[in-house]
PDB file of C-alpha atoms in Angstrom:
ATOM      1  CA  UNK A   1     -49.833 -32.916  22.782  1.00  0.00           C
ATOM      2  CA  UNK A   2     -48.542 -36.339  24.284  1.00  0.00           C
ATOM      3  CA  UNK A   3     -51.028 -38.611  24.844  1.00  0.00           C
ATOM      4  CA  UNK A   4     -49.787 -40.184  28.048  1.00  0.00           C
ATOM      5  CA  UNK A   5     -51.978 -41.429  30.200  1.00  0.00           C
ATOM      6  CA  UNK A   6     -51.889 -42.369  34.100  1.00  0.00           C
ATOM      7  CA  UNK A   7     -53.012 -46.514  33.204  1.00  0.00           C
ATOM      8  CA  UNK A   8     -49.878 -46.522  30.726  1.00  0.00           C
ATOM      9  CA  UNK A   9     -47.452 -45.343  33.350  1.00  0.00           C
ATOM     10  CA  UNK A  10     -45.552 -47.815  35.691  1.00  0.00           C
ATOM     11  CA  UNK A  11     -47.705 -47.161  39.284  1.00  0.00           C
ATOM     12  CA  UNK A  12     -49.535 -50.265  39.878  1.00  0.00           C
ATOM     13  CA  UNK A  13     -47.159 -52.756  37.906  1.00  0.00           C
ATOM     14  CA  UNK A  14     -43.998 -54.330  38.553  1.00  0.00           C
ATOM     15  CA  UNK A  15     -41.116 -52.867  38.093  1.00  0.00           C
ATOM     16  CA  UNK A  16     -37.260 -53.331  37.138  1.00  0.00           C
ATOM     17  CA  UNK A  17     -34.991 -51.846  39.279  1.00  0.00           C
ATOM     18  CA  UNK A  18     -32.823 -49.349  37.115  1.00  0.00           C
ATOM     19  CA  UNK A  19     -29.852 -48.091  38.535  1.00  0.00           C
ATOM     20  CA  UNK A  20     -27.645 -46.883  35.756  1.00  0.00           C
ATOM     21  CA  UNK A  21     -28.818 -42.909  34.525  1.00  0.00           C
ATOM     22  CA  UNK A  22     -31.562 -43.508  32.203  1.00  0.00           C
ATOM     23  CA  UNK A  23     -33.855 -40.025  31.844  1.00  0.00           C
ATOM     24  CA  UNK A  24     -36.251 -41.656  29.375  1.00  0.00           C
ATOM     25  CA  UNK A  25     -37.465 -43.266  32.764  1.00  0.00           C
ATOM     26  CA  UNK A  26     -39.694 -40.153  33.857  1.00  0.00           C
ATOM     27  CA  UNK A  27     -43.258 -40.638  32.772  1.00  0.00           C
ATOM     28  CA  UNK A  28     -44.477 -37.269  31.748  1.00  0.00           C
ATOM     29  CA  UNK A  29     -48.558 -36.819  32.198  1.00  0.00           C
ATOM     30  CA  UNK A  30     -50.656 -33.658  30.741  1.00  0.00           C
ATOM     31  CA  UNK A  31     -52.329 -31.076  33.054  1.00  0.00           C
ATOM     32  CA  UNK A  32     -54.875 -30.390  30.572  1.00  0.00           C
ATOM     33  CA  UNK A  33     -57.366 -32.924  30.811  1.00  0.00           C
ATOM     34  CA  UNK A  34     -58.105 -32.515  34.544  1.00  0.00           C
ATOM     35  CA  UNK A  35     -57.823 -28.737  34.226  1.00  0.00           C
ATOM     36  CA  UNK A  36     -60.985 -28.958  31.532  1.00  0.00           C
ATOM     37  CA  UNK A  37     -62.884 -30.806  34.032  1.00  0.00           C
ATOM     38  CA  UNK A  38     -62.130 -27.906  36.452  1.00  0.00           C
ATOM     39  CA  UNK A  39     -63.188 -25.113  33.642  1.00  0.00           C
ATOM     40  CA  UNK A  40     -59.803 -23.819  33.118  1.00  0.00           C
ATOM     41  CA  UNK A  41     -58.994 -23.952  29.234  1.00  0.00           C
ATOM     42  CA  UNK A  42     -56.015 -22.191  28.032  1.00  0.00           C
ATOM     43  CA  UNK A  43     -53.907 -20.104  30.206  1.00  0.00           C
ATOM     44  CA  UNK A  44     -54.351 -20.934  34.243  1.00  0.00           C
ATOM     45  CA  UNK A  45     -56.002 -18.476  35.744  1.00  0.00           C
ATOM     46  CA  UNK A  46     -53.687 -18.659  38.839  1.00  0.00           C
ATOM     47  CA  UNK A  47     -49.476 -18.929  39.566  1.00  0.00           C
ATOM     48  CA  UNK A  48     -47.817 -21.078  41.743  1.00  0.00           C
ATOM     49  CA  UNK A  49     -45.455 -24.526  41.857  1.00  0.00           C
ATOM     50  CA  UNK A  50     -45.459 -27.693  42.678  1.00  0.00           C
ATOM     51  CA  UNK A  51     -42.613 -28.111  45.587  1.00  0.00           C
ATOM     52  CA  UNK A  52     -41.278 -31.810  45.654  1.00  0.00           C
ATOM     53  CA  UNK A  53     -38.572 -33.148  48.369  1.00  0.00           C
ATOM     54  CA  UNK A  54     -37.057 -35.780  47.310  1.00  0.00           C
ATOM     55  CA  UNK A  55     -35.440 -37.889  50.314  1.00  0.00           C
ATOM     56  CA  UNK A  56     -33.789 -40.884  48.681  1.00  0.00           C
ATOM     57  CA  UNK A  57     -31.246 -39.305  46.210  1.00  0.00           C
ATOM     58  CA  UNK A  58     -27.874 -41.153  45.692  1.00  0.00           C
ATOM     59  CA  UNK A  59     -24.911 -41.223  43.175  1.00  0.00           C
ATOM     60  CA  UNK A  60     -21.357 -42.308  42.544  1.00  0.00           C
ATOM     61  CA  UNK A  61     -18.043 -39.919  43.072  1.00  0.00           C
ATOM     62  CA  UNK A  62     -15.542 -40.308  40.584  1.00  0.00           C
ATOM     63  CA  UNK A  63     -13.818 -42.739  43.074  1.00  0.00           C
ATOM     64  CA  UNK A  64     -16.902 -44.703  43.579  1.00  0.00           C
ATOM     65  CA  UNK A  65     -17.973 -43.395  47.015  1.00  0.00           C
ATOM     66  CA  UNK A  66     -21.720 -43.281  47.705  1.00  0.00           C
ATOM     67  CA  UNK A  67     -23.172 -39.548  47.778  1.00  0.00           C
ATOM     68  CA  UNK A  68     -26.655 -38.986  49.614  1.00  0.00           C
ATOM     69  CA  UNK A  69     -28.164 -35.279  49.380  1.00  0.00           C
ATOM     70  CA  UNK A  70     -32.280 -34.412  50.055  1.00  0.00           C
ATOM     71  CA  UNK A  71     -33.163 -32.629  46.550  1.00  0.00           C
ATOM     72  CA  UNK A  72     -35.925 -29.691  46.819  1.00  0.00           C
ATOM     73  CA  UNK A  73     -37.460 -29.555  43.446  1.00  0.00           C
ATOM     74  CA  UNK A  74     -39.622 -26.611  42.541  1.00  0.00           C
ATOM     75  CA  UNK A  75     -41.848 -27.298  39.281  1.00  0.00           C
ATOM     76  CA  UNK A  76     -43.883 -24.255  37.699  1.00  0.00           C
ATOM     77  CA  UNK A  77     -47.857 -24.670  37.588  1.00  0.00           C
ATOM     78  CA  UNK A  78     -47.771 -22.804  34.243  1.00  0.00           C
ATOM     79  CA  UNK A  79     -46.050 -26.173  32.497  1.00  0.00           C
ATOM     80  CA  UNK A  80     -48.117 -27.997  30.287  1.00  0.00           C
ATOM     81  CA  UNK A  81     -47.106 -31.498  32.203  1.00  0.00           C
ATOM     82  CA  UNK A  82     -46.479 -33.088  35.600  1.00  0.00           C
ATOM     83  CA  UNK A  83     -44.130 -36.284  36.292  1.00  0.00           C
ATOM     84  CA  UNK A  84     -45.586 -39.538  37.557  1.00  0.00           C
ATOM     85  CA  UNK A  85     -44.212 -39.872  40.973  1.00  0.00           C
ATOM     86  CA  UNK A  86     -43.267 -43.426  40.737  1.00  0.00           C
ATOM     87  CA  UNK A  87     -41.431 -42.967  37.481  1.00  0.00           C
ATOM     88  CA  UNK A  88     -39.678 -40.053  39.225  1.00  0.00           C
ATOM     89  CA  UNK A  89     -38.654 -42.553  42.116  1.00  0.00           C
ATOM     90  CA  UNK A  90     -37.394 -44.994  39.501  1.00  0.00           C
ATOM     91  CA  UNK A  91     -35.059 -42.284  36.906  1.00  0.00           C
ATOM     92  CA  UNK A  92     -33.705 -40.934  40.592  1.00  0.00           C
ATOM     93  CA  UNK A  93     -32.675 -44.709  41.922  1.00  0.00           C
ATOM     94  CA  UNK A  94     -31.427 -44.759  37.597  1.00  0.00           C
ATOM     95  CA  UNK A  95     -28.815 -42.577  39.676  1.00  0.00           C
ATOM     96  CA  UNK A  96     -27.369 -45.432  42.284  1.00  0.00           C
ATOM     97  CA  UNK A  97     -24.981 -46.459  40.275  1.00  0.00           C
ATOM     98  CA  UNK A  98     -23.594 -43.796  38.077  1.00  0.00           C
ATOM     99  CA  UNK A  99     -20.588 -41.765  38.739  1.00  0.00           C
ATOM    100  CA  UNK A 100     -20.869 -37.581  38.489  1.00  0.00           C
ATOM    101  CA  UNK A 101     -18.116 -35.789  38.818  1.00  0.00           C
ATOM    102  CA  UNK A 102     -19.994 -33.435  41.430  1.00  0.00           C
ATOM    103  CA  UNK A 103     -23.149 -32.598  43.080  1.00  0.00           C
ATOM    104  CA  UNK A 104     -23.214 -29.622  40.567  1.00  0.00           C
ATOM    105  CA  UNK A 105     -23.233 -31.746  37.489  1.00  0.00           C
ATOM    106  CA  UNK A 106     -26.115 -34.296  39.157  1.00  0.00           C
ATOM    107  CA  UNK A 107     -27.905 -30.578  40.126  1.00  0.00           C
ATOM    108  CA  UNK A 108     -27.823 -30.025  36.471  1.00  0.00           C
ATOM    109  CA  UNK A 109     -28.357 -33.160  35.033  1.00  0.00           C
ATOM    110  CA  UNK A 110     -31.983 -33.226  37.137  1.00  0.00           C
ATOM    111  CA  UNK A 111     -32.782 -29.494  36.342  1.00  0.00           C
ATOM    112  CA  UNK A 112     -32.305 -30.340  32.540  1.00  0.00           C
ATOM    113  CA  UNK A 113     -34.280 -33.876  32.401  1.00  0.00           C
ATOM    114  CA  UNK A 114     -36.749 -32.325  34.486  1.00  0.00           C
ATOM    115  CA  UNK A 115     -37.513 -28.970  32.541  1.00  0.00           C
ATOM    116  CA  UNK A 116     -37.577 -31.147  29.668  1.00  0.00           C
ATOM    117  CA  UNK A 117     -40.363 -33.352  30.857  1.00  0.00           C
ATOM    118  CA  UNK A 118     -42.718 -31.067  32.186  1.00  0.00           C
ATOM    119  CA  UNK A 119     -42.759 -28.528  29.082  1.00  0.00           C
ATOM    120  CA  UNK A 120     -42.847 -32.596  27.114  1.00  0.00           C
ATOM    121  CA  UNK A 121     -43.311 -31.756  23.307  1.00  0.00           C
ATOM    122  CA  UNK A 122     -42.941 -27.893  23.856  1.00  0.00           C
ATOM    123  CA  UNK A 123     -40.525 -25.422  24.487  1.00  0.00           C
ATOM    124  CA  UNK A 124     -39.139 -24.962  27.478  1.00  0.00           C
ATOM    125  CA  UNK A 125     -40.590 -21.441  29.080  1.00  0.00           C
ATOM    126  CA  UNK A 126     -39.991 -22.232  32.764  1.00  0.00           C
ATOM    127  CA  UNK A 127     -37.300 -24.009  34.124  1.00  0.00           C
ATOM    128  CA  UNK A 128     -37.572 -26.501  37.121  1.00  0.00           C
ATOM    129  CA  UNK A 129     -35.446 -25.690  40.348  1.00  0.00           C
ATOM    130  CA  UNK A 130     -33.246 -27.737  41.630  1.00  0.00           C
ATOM    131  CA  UNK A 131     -31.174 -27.768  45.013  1.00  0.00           C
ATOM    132  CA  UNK A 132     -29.566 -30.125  46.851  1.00  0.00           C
ATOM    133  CA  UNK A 133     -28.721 -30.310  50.790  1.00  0.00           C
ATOM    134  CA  UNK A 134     -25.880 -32.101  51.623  1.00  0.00           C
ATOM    135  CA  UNK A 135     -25.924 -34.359  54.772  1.00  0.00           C
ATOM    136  CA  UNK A 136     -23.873 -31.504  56.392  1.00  0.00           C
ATOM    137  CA  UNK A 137     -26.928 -29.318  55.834  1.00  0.00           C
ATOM    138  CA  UNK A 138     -29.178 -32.000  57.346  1.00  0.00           C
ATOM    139  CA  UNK A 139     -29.911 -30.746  60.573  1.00  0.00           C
ATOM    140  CA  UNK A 140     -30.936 -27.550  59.903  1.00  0.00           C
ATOM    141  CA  UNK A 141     -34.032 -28.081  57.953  1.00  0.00           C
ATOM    142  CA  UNK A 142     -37.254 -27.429  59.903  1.00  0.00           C
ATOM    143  CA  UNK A 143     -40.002 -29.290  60.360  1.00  0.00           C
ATOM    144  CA  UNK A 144     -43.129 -27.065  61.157  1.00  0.00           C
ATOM    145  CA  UNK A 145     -46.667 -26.596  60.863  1.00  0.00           C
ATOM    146  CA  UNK A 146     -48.786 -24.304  58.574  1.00  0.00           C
ATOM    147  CA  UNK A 147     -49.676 -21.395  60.268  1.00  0.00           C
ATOM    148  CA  UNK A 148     -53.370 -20.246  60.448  1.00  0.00           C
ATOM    149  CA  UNK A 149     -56.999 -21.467  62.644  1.00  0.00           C
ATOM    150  CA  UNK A 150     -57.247 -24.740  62.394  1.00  0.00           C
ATOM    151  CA  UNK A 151     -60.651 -25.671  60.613  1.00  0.00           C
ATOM    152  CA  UNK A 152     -60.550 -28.853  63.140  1.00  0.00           C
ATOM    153  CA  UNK A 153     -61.285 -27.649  65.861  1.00  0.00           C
ATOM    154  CA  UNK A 154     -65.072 -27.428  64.756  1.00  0.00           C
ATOM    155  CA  UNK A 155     -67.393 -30.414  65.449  1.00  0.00           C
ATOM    156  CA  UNK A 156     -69.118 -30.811  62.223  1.00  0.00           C
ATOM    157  CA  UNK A 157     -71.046 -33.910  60.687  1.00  0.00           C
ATOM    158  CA  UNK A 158     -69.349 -34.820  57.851  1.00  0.00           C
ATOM    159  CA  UNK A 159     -71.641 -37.466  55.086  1.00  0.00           C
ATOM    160  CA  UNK A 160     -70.205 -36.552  52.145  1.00  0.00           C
ATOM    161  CA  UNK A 161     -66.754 -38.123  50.562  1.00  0.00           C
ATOM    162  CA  UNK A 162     -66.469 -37.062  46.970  1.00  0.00           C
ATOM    163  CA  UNK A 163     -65.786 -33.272  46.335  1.00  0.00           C
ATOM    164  CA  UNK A 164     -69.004 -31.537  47.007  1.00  0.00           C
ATOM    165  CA  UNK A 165     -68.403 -27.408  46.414  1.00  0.00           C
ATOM    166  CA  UNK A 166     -72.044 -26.807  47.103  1.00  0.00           C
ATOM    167  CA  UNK A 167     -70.657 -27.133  50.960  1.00  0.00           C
ATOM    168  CA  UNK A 168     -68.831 -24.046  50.306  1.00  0.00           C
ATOM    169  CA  UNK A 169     -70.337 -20.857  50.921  1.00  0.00           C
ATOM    170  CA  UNK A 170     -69.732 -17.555  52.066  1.00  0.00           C
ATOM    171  CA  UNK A 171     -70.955 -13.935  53.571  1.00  0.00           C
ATOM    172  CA  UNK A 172     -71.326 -12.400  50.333  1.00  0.00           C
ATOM    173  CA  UNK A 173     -73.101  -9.375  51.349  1.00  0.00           C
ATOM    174  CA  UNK A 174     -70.948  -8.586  54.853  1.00  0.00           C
ATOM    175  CA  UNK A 175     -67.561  -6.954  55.007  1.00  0.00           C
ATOM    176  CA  UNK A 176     -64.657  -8.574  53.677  1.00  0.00           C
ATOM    177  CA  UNK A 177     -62.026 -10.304  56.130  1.00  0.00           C
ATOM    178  CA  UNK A 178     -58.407 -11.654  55.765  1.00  0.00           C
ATOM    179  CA  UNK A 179     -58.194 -15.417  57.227  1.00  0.00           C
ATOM    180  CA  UNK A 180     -55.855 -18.273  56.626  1.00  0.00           C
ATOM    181  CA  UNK A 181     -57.586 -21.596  57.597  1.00  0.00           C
ATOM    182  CA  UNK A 182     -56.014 -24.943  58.243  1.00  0.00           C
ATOM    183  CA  UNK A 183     -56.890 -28.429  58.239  1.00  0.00           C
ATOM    184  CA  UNK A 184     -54.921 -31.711  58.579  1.00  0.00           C
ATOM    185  CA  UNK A 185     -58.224 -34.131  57.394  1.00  0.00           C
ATOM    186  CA  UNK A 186     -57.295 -33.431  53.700  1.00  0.00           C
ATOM    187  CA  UNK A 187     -57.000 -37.132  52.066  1.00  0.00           C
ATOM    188  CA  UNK A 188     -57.569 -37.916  48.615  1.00  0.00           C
ATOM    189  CA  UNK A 189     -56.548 -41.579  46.795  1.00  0.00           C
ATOM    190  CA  UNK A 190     -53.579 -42.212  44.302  1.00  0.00           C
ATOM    191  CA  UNK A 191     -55.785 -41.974  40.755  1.00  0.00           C
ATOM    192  CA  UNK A 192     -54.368 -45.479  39.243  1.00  0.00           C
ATOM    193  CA  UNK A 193     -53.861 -47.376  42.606  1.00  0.00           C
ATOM    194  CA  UNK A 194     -56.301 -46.244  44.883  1.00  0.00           C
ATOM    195  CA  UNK A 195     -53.562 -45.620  47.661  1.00  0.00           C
ATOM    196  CA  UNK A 196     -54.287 -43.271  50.269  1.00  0.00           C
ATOM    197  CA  UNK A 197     -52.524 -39.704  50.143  1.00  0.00           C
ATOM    198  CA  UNK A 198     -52.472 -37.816  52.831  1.00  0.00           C
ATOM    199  CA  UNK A 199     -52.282 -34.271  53.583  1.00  0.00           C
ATOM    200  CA  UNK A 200     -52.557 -30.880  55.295  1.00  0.00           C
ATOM    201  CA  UNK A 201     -53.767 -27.825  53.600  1.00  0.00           C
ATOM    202  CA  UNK A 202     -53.702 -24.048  53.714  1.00  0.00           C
ATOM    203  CA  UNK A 203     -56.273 -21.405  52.577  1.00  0.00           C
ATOM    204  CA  UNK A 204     -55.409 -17.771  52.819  1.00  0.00           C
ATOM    205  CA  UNK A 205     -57.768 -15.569  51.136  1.00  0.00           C
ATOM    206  CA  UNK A 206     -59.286 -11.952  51.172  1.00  0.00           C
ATOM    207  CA  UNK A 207     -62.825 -11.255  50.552  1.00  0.00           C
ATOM    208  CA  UNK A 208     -66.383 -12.199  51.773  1.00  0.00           C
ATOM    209  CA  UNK A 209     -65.947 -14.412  55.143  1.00  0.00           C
ATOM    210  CA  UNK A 210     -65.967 -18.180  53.876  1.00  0.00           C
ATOM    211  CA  UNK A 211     -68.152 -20.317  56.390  1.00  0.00           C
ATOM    212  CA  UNK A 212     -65.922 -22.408  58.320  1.00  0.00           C
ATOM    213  CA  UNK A 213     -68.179 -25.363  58.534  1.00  0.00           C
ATOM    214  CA  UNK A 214     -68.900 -25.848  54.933  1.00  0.00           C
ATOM    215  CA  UNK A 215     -65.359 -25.636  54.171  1.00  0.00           C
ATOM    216  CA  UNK A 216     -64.086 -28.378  56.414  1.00  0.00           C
ATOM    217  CA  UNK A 217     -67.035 -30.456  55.361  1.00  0.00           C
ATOM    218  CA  UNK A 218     -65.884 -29.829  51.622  1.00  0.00           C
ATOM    219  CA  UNK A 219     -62.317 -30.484  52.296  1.00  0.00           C
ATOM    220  CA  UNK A 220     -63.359 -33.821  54.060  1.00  0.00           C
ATOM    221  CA  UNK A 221     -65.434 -34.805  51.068  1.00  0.00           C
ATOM    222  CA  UNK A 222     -62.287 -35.182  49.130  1.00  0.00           C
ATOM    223  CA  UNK A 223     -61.684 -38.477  51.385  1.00  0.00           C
ATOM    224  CA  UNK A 224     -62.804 -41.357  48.783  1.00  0.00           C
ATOM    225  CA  UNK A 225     -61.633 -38.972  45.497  1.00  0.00           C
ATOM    226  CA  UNK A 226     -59.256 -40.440  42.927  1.00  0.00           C
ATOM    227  CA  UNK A 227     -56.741 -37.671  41.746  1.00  0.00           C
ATOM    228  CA  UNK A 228     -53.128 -36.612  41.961  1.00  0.00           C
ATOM    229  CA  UNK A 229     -52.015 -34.155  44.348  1.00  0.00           C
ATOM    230  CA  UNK A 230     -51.508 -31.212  41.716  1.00  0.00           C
ATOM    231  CA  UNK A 231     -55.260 -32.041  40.726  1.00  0.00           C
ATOM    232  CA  UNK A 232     -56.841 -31.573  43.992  1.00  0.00           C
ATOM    233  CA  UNK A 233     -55.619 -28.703  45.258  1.00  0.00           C
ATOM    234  CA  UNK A 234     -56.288 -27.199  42.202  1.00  0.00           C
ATOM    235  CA  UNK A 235     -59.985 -27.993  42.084  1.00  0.00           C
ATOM    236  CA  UNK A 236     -60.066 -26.957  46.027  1.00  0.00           C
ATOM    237  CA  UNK A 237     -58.765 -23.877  44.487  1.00  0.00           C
ATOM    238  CA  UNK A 238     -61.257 -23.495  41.506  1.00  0.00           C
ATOM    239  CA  UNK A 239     -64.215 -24.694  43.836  1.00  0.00           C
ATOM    240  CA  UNK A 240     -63.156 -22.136  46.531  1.00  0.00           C
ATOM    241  CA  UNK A 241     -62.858 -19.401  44.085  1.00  0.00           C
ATOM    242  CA  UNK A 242     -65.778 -19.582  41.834  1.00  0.00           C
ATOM    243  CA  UNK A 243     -68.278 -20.222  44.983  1.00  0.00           C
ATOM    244  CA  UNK A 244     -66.997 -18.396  47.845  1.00  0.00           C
ATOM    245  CA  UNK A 245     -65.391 -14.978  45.378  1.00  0.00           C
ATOM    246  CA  UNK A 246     -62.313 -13.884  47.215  1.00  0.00           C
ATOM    247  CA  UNK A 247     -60.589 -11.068  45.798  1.00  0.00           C
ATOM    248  CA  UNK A 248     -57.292 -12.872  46.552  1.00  0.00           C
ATOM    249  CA  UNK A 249     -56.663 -16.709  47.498  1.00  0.00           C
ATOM    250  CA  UNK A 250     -53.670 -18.901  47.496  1.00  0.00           C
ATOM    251  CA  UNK A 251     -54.238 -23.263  48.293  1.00  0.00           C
ATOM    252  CA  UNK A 252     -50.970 -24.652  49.902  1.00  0.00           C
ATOM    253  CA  UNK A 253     -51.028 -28.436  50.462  1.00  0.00           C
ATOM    254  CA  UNK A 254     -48.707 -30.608  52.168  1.00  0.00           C
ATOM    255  CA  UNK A 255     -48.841 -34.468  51.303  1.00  0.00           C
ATOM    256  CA  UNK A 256     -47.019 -37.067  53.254  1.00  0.00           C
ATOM    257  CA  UNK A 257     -44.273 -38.638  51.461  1.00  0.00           C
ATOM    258  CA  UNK A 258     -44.486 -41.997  49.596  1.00  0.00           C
ATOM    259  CA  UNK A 259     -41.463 -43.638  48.291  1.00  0.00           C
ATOM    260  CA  UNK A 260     -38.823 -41.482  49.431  1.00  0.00           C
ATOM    261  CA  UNK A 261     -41.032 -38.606  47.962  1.00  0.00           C
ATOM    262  CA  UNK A 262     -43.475 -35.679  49.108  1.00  0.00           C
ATOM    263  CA  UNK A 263     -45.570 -33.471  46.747  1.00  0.00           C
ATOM    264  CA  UNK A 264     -47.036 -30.054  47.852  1.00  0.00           C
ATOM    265  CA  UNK A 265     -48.819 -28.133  45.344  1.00  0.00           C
ATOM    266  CA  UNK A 266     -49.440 -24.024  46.051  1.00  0.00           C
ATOM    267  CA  UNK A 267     -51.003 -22.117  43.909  1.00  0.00           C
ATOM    268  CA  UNK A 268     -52.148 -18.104  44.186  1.00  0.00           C
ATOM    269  CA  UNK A 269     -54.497 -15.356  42.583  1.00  0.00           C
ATOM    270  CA  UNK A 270     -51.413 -12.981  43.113  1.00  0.00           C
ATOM    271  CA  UNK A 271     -47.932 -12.618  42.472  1.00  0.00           C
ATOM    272  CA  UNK A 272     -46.426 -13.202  45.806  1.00  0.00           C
ATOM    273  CA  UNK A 273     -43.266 -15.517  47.128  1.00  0.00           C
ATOM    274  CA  UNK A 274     -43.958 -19.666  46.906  1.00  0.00           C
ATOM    275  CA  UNK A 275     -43.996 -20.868  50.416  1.00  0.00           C
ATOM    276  CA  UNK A 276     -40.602 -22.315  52.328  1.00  0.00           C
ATOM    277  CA  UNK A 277     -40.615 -26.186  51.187  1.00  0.00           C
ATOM    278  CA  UNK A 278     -40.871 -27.279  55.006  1.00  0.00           C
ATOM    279  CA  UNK A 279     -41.603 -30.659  56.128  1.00  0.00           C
ATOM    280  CA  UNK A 280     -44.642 -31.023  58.608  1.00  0.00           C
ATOM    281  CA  UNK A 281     -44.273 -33.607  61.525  1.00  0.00           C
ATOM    282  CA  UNK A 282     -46.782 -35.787  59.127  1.00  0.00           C
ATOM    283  CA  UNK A 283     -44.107 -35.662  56.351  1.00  0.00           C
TER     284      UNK A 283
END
């Protein structure tokens, strides 16, 4: 198991600017600790992916020219390791300057570096997809909201900002209901810099009616936390699940982008299709 750790990567520090392809740039950082502190050991006990955009993508032609593309990146949850954002920034600019004799080899090139570095030490059982828009494409990706009741519309008093899942409860001995709640007050801080992230989540789930209230007051309380993206949504997920006992539930989070780069983590008690990767106005 690596032994990579969030203080040795390069967010927070100073760093050369790289732009000749160098893959040994991505910084490659272990699920498994945070999962422990979650209760999840082994296996996951949910599916999903991790659905990056990457906005600031750029190579060389094999005459030189400039190519620009927006790059959706799909990674699996079940891989044993995510990639630092800012080291992913820094291998993509590693692209600037380097000539590719198409958009198919960079496709590739990023697909294999990529699957690589999030299986890092291990076989690869799950490839990372990979597809690029060209500018022609440009202006026909949406931009819309999650669906479902927004959670914001309540007027709650909210004290509490670090995670606090005794907020959540729900009608355990009533009939069971199908909802999909929303809230846009999701914000959690960068775990090395202490940078704000912000974000808008979704919660579909079927079982015992969750109480409204207590969730938006839980989902505020994440406001002062210190964790990546992939690491909050899945302890929204593991807090939601253990206290409120769905029979299904899937956690869809959309973070604004930082450095050319957004991060929304979605993961599901059910085999099902990942969401669309489309942009909110936020993003």
């Amino acid at each position: 198991m690596n032994a990579n750790t969030p203080e040795q990567s390069q967010l927070g520090k100073a760093s050369a600017y790289v732009d000749r392809y160098d893959p040994s740039l991505i910084f490659p950082l272990p699920r498994e600790a945070k999962r422990r502190e979650i209760g999840i050991a082994g296996s996951v006990p949910f599916m999903g992916c991790d659905l990056w955009t990457a906005y600031e993508l750029s190579w060389l032609n094999p005459r030189g020219k400039p190519q620009v593309v927006i790059a959706h990146i799909t990674v699996p949850c079940e891989s044993t390791h995510i990639v630092e954002s800012k080291s992913f920034k820094l291998y993509l600019n590693s692209f600037n300057n380097t000539p590719f004799d198409s958009a198919e080899a960079v496709q590739a090139r990023l697909r294999a570096d990529l699957s690589t570095a999030v299986w890092h030490g291990g076989p690869v059982q799950a490839g990372v997809g990979v597809k690029l828009l060209s500018p022609e494409r440009f202006d026909a990706e949406p931009i819309h909201e999650l669906d479902g009741l927004s959670l914001d519309r309540l007027d709650v008093e909210c004290t509490r900002y670090q995670p606090a899942p005794e907020l959540l409860t729900a009608a355990l001995d009533e009939q069971p209901v199908n909802e999909t709640l929303v809230s846009h007050l999701l914000k959690s801080n960068c775990l090395v810099t202490g940078q704000p992230d912000w974000g808008s989540v979704q919660i579909t789930y079927c079982g015992p009616q969750i109480d409204q209230a207590g969730l938006l007051q839980y989902l505020v309380s994440f406001r002062n936390h210190n964790e990546f993206h992939e690491q909050c949504v899945e302890r929204i997920y593991m807090d939601v699940w253990t206290r409120c006992k769905p029979a299904k539930l899937s956690v869809y989070a959309r973070y604004t982008r930082r450095g050319g780069l957004d991060i929304n983590p979605w993961r599901s008690s059910h085999p099902q299709q990942p969401p669309a990767n489309v942009r909110t106005a936020r993003q």
